[in-house]
PDB file of C-alpha atoms in Angstrom:
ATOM      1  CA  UNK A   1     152.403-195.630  14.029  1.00  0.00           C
ATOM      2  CA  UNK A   2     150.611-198.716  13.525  1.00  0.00           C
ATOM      3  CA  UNK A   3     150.990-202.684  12.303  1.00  0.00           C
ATOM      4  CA  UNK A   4     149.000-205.079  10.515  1.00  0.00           C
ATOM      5  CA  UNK A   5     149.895-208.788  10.867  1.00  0.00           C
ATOM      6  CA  UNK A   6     148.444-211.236   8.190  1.00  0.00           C
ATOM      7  CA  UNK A   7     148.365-214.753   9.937  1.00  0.00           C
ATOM      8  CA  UNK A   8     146.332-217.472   8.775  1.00  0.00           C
ATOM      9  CA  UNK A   9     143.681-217.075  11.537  1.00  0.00           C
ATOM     10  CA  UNK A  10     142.856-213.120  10.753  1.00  0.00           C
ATOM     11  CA  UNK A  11     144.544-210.217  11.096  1.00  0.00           C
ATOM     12  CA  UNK A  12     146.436-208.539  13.905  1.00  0.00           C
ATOM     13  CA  UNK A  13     146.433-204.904  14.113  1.00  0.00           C
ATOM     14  CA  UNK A  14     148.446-202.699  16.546  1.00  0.00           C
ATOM     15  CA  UNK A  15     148.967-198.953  16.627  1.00  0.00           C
ATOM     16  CA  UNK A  16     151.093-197.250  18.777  1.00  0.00           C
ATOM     17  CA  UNK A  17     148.849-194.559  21.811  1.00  0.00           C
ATOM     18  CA  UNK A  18     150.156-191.608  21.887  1.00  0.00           C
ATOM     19  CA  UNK A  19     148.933-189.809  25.530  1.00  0.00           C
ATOM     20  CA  UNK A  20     146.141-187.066  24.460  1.00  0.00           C
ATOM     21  CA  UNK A  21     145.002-184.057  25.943  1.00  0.00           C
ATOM     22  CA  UNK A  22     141.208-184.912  24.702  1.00  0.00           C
ATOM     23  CA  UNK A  23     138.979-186.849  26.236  1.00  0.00           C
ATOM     24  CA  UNK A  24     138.687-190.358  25.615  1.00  0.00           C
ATOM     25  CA  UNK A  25     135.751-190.549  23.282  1.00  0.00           C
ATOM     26  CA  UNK A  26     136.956-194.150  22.275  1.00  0.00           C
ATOM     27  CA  UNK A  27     133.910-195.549  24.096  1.00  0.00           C
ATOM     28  CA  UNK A  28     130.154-195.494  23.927  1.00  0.00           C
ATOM     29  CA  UNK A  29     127.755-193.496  25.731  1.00  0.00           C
ATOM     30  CA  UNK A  30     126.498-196.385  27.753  1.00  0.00           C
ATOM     31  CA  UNK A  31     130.234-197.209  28.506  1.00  0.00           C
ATOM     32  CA  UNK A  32     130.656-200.069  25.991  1.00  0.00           C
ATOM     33  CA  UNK A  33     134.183-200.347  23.957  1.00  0.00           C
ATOM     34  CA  UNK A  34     133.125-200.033  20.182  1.00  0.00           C
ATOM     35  CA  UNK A  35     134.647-203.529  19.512  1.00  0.00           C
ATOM     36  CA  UNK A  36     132.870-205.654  16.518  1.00  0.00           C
ATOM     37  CA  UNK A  37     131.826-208.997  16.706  1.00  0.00           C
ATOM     38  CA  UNK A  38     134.559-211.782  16.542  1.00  0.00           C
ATOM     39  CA  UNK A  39     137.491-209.247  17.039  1.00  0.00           C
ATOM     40  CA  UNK A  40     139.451-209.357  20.330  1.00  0.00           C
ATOM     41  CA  UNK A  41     141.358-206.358  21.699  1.00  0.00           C
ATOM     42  CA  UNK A  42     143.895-205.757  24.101  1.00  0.00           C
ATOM     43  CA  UNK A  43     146.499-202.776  25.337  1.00  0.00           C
ATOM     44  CA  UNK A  44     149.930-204.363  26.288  1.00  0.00           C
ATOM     45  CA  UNK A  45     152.196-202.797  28.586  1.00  0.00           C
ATOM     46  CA  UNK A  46     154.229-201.343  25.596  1.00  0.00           C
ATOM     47  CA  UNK A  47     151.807-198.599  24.722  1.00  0.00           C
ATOM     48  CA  UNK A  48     150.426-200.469  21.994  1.00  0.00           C
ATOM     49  CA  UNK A  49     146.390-200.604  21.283  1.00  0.00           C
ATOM     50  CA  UNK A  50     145.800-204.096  19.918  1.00  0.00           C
ATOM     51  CA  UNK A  51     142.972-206.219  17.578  1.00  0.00           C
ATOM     52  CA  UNK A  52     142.723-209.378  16.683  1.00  0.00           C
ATOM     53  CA  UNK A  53     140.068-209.734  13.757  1.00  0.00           C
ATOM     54  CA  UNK A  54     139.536-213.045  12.332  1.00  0.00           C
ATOM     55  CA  UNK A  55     139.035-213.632   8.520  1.00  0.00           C
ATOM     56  CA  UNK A  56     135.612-212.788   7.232  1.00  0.00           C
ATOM     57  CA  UNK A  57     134.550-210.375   4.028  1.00  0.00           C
ATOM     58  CA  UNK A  58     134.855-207.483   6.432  1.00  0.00           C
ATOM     59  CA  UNK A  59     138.773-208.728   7.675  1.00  0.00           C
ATOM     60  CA  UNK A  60     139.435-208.868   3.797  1.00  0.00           C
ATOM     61  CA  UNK A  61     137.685-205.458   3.114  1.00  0.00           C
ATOM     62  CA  UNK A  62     139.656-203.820   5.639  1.00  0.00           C
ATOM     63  CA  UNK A  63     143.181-205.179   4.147  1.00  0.00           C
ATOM     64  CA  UNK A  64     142.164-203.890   1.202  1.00  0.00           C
ATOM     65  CA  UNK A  65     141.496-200.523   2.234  1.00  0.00           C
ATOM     66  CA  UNK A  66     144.496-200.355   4.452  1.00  0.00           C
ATOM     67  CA  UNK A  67     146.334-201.691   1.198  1.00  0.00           C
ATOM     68  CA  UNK A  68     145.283-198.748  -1.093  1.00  0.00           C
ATOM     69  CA  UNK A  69     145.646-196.033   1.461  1.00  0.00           C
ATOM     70  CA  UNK A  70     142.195-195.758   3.320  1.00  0.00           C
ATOM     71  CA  UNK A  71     141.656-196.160   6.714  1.00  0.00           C
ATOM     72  CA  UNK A  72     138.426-198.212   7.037  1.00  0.00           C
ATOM     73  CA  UNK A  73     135.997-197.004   8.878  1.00  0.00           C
ATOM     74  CA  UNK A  74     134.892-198.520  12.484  1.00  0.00           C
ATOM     75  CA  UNK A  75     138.950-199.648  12.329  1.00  0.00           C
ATOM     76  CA  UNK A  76     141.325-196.614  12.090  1.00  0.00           C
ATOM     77  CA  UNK A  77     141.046-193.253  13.789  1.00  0.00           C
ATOM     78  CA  UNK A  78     137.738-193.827  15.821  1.00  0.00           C
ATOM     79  CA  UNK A  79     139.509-197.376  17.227  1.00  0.00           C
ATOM     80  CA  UNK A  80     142.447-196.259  17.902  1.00  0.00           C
ATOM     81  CA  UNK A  81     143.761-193.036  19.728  1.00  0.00           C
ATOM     82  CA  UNK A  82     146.388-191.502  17.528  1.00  0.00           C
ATOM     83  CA  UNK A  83     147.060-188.789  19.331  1.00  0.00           C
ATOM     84  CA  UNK A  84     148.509-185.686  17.386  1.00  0.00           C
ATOM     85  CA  UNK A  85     150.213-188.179  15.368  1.00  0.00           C
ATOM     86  CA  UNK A  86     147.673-187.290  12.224  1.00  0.00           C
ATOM     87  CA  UNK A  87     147.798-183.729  12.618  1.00  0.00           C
ATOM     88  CA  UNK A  88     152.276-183.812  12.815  1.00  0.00           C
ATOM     89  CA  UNK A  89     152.014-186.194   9.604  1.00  0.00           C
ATOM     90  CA  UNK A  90     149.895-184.131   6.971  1.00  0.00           C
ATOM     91  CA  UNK A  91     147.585-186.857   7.570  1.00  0.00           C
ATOM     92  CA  UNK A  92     149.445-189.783   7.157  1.00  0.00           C
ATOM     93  CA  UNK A  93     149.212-192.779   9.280  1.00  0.00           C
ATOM     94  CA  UNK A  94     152.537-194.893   8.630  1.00  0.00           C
ATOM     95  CA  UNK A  95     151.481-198.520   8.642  1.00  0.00           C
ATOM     96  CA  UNK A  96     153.584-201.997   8.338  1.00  0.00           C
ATOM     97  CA  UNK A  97     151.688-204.987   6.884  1.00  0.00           C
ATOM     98  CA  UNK A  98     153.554-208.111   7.726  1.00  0.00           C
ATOM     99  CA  UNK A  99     152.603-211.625   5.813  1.00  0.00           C
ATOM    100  CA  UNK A 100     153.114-214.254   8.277  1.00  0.00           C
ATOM    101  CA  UNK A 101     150.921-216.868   7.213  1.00  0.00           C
ATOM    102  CA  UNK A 102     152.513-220.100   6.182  1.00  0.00           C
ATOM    103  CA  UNK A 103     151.945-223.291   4.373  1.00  0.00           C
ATOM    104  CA  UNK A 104     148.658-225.424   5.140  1.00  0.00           C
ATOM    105  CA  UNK A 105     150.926-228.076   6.568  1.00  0.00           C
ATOM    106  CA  UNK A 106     153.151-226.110   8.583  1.00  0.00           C
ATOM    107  CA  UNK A 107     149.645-224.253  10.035  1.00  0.00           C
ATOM    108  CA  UNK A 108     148.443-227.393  10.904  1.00  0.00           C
ATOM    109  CA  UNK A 109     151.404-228.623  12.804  1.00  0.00           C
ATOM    110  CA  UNK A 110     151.910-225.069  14.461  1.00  0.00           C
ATOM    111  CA  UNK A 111     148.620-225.214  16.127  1.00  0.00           C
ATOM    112  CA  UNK A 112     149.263-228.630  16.714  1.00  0.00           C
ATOM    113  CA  UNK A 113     152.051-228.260  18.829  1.00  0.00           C
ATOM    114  CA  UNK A 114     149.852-225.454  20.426  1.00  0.00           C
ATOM    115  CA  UNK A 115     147.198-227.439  21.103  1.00  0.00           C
ATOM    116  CA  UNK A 116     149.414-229.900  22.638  1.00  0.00           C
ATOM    117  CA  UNK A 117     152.034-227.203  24.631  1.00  0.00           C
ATOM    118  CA  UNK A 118     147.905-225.724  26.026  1.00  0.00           C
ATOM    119  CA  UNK A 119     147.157-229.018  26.848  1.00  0.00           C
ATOM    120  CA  UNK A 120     150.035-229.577  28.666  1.00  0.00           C
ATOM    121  CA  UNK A 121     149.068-226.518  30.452  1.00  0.00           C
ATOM    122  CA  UNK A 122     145.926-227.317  31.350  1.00  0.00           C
ATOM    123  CA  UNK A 123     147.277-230.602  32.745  1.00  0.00           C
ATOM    124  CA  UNK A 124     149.801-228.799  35.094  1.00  0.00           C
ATOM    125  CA  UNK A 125     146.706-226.468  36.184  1.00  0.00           C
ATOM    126  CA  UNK A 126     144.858-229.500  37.287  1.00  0.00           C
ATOM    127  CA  UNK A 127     147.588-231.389  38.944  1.00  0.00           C
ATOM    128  CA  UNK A 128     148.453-228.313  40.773  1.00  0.00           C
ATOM    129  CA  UNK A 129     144.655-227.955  41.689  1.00  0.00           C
ATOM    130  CA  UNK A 130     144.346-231.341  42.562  1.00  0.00           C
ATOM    131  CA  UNK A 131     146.964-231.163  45.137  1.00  0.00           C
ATOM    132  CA  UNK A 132     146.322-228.098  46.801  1.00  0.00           C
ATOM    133  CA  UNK A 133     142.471-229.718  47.127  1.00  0.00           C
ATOM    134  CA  UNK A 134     144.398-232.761  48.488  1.00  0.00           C
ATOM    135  CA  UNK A 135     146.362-231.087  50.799  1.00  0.00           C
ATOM    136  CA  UNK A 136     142.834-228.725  51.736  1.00  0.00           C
ATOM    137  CA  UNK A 137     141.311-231.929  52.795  1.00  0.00           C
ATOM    138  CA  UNK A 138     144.153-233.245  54.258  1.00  0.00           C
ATOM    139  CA  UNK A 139     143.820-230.233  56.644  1.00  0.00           C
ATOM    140  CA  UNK A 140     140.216-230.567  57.453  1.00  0.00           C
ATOM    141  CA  UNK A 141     140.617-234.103  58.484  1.00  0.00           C
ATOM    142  CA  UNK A 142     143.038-232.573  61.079  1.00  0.00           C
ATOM    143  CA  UNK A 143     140.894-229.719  62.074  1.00  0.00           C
ATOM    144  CA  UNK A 144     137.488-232.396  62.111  1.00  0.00           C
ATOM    145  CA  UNK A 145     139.670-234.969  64.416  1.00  0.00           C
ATOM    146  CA  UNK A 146     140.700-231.665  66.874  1.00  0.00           C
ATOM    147  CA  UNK A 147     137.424-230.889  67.341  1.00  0.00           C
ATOM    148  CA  UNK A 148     135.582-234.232  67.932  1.00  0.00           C
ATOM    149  CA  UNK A 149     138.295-234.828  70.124  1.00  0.00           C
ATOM    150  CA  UNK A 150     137.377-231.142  72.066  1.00  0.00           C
ATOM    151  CA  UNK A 151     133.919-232.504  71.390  1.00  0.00           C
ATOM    152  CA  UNK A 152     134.402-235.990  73.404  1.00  0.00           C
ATOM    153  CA  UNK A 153     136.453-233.665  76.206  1.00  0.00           C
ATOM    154  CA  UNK A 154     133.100-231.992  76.883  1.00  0.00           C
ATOM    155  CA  UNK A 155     131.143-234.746  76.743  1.00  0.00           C
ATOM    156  CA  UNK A 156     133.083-236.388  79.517  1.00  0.00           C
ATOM    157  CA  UNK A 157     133.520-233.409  80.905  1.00  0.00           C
ATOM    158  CA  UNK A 158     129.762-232.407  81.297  1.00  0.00           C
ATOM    159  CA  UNK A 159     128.854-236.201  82.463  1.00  0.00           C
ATOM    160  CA  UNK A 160     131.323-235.327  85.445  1.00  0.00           C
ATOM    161  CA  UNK A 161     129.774-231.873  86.004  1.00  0.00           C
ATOM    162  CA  UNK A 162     126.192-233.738  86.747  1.00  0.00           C
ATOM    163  CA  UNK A 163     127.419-236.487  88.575  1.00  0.00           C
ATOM    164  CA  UNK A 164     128.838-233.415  90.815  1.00  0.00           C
ATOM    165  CA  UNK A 165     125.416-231.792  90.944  1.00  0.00           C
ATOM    166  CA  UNK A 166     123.632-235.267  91.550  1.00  0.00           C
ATOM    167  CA  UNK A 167     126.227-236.086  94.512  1.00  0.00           C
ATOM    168  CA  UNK A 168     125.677-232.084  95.887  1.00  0.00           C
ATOM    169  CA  UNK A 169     121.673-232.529  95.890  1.00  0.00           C
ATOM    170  CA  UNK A 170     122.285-235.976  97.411  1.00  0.00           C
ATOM    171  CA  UNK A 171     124.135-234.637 100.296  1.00  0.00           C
ATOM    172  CA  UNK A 172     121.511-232.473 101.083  1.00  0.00           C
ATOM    173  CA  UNK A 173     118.929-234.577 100.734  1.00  0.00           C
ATOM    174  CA  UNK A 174     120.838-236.857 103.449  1.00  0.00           C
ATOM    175  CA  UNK A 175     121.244-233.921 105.785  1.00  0.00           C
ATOM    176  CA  UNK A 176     117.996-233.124 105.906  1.00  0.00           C
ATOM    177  CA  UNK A 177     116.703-236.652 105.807  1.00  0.00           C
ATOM    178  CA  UNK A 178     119.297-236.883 109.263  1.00  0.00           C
ATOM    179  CA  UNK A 179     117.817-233.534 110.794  1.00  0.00           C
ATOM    180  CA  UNK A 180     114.455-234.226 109.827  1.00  0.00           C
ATOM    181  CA  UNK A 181     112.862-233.709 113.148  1.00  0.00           C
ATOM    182  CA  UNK A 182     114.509-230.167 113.185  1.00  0.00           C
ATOM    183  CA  UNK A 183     113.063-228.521 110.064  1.00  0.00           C
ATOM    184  CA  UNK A 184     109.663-227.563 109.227  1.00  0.00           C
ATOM    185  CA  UNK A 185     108.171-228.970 106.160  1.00  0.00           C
ATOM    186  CA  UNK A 186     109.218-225.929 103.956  1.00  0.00           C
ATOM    187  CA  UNK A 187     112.520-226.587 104.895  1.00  0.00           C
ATOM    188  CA  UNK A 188     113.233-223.622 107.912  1.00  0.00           C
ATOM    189  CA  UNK A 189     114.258-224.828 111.557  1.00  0.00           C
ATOM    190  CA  UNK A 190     111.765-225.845 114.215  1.00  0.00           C
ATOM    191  CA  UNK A 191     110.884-223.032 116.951  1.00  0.00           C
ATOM    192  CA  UNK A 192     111.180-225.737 119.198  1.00  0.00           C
ATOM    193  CA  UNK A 193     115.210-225.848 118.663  1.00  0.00           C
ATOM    194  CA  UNK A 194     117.566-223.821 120.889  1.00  0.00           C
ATOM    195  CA  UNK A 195     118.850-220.459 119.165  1.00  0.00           C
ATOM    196  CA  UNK A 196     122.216-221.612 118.882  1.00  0.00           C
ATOM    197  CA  UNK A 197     121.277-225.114 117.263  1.00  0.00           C
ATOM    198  CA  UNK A 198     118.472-223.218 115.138  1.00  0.00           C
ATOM    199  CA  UNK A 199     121.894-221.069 113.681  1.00  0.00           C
ATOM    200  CA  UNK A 200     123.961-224.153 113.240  1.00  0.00           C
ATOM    201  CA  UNK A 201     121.015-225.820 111.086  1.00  0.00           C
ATOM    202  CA  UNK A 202     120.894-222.295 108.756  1.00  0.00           C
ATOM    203  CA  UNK A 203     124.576-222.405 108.198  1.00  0.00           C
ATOM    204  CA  UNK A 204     125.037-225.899 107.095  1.00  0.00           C
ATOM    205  CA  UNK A 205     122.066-225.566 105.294  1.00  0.00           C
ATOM    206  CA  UNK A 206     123.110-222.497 103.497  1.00  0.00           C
ATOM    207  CA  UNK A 207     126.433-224.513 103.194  1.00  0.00           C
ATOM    208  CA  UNK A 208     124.623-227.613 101.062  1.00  0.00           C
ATOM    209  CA  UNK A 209     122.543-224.982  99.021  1.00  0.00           C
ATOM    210  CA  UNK A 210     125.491-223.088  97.906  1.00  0.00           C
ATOM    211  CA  UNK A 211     127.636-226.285  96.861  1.00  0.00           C
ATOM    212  CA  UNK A 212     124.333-227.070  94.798  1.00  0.00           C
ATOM    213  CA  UNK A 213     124.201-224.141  93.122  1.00  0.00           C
ATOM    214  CA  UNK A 214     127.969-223.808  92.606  1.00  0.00           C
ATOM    215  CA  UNK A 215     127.745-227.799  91.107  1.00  0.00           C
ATOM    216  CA  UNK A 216     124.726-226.418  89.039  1.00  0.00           C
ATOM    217  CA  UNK A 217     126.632-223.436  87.609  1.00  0.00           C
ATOM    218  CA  UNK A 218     129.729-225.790  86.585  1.00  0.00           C
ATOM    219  CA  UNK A 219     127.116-228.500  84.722  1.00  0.00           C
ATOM    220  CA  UNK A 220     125.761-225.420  83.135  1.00  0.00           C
ATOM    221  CA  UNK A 221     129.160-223.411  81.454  1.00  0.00           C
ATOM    222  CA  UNK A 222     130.267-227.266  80.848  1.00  0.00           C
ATOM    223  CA  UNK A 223     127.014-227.967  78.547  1.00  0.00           C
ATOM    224  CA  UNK A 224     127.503-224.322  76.932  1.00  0.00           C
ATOM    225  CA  UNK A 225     131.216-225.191  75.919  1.00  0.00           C
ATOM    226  CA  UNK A 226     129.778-228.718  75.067  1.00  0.00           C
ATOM    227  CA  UNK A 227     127.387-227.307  72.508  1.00  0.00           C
ATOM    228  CA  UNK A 228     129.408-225.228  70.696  1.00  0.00           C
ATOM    229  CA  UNK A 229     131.888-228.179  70.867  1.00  0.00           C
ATOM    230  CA  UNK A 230     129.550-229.887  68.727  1.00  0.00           C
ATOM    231  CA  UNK A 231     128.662-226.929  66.754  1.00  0.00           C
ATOM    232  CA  UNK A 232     132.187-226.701  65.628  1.00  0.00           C
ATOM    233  CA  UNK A 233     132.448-230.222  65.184  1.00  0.00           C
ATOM    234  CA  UNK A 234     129.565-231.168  63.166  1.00  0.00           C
ATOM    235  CA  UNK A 235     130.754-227.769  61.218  1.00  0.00           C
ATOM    236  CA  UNK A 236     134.049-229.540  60.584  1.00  0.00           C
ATOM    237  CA  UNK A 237     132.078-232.838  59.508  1.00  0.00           C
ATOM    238  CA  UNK A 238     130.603-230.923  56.468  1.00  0.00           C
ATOM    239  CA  UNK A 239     133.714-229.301  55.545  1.00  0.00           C
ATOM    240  CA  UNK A 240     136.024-232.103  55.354  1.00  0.00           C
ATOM    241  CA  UNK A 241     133.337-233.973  53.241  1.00  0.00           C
ATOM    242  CA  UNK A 242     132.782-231.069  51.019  1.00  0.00           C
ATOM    243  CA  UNK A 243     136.435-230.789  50.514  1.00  0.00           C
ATOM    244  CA  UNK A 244     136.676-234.987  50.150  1.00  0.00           C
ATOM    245  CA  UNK A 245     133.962-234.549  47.305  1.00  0.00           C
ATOM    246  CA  UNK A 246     135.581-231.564  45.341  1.00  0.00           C
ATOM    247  CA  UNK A 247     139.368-232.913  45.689  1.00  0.00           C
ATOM    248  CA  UNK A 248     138.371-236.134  44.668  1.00  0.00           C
ATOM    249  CA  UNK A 249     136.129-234.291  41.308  1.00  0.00           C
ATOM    250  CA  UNK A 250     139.723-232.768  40.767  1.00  0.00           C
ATOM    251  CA  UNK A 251     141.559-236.138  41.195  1.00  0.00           C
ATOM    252  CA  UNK A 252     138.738-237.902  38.866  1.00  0.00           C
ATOM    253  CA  UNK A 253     139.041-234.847  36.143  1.00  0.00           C
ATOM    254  CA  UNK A 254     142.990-234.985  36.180  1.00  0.00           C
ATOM    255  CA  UNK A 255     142.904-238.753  35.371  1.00  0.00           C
ATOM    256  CA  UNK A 256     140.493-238.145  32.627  1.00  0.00           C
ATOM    257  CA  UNK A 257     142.763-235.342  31.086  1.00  0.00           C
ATOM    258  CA  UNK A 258     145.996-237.545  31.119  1.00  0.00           C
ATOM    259  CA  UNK A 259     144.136-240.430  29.411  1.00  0.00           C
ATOM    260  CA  UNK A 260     142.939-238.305  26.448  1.00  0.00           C
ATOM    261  CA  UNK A 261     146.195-236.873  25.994  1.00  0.00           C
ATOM    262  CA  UNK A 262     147.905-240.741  26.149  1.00  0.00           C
ATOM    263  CA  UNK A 263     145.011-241.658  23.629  1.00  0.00           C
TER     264      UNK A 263
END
């Protein structure tokens, strides 16, 4: 039903969860798992409830009792959920105690090579990291040149859309300067003008106003699309150097790793 594991770290302890039609009273009332200081627990996918308890005079109190046939208190039944396991047993808990600690030497060059394989690890982490920040910033740059180019496309664009406005208020400026003798200062026709000339002045009139307006309307969807243009592009700016800054942080850590483990 359960395992203890004597390593040279602390002990390992595993029992086997049997499924239980109680409740799981296993944790606190505020929700907390009743796990003691310096222990680490874990359920693997094999059914087994696991603890990892390093060595202290409580670690060595609790090998002791498990040793002469007690299960210690805050460690046995209210830790682990033995199901009807007790009850089918008389009482009885079976438990294996393993002795897998090794020489001081060999200890030494086990976590060694641990240290070293984690290491290792850690490097790979950072290189892969490092290049998917790389290739992030690589990316931005793209996006950042599309959209000052989009940017400089409006510009050009909305220069154009003024100098269309400018030439359309020009024009009829022109005409009226031309037909100044047939308008009133406000702008209307003279009285003095025959009815058919006074409806020739209104409609090429109404024609410059409208090509104003319509020049006017352009100049202003051009400068809306120019604006968020540069919206987008100064959004881009910030991006690429915030990715720049934290890919080369990566790049900078990475190199630092790989010299400590050379040294």
């Amino acid at each position: 039903n359960s395992s203890v594991e004597i390593h040279n770290e602390g002990l390992w302890i595993s029992s086997l969860v049997e499924k239980s039609s109680k409740p799981d009273d296993s944790k606190k009332e505020d929700g907390k798992d009743d796990v003691s200081a310096g222990s680490s627990k874990k359920k693997d996918l094999s059914g087994y409830d696991s603890d990892f308890i390093p060595w202290g005079a409580k670690t060595r109190s609790i090998l002791y009792a498990i040793v002469c046939g007690e299960i210690p208190d805050g460690y046995g039944t209210d830790r682990f959920d033995f199901g009807d396991a007790v009850a089918n047993q008389g009482g009885h808990i079976r438990c294996v105690v393993t002795d897998l600690r090794t020489g001081e030497a060999t200890a030494s060059s086990q976590r060694a090579a641990a240290m070293k394989e984690q290491e290792h690890a850690n490097i790979q982490e950072y290189e892969t990291k490092a290049k998917k920040l790389g290739a992030m910033a690589q990316e931005a740059e793209k996006t950042c040149e599309r959209a000052e180019s989009d940017e400089k496309e409006c510009t050009t664009a909305y220069e154009k859309a003024k100098k269309e406005v400018d030439k359309a208020n020009q024009l009829k400026q022109d005409f009226r300067i031309k037909f100044k003798n047939f308008f009133n200062p406000d702008g209307t026709p003279v009285m003095a003008a025959a009815p058919a000339d006074r409806q020739k002045l209104i409609q090429a009139m109404a024609r410059y106003d409208d090509a104003v307006k319509l020049a006017e309307s352009r100049a202003k969807t051009v400068e809306k699309a120019l604006n968020e243009a540069k919206a987008h592009s100064q959004k881009m700016q910030a991006a690429v150097r915030q990715t720049q800054k934290s890919a080369a942080s990566a790049a900078t850590t990475l190199k630092k790793k790989k010299a400590l483990m050379i040294e």
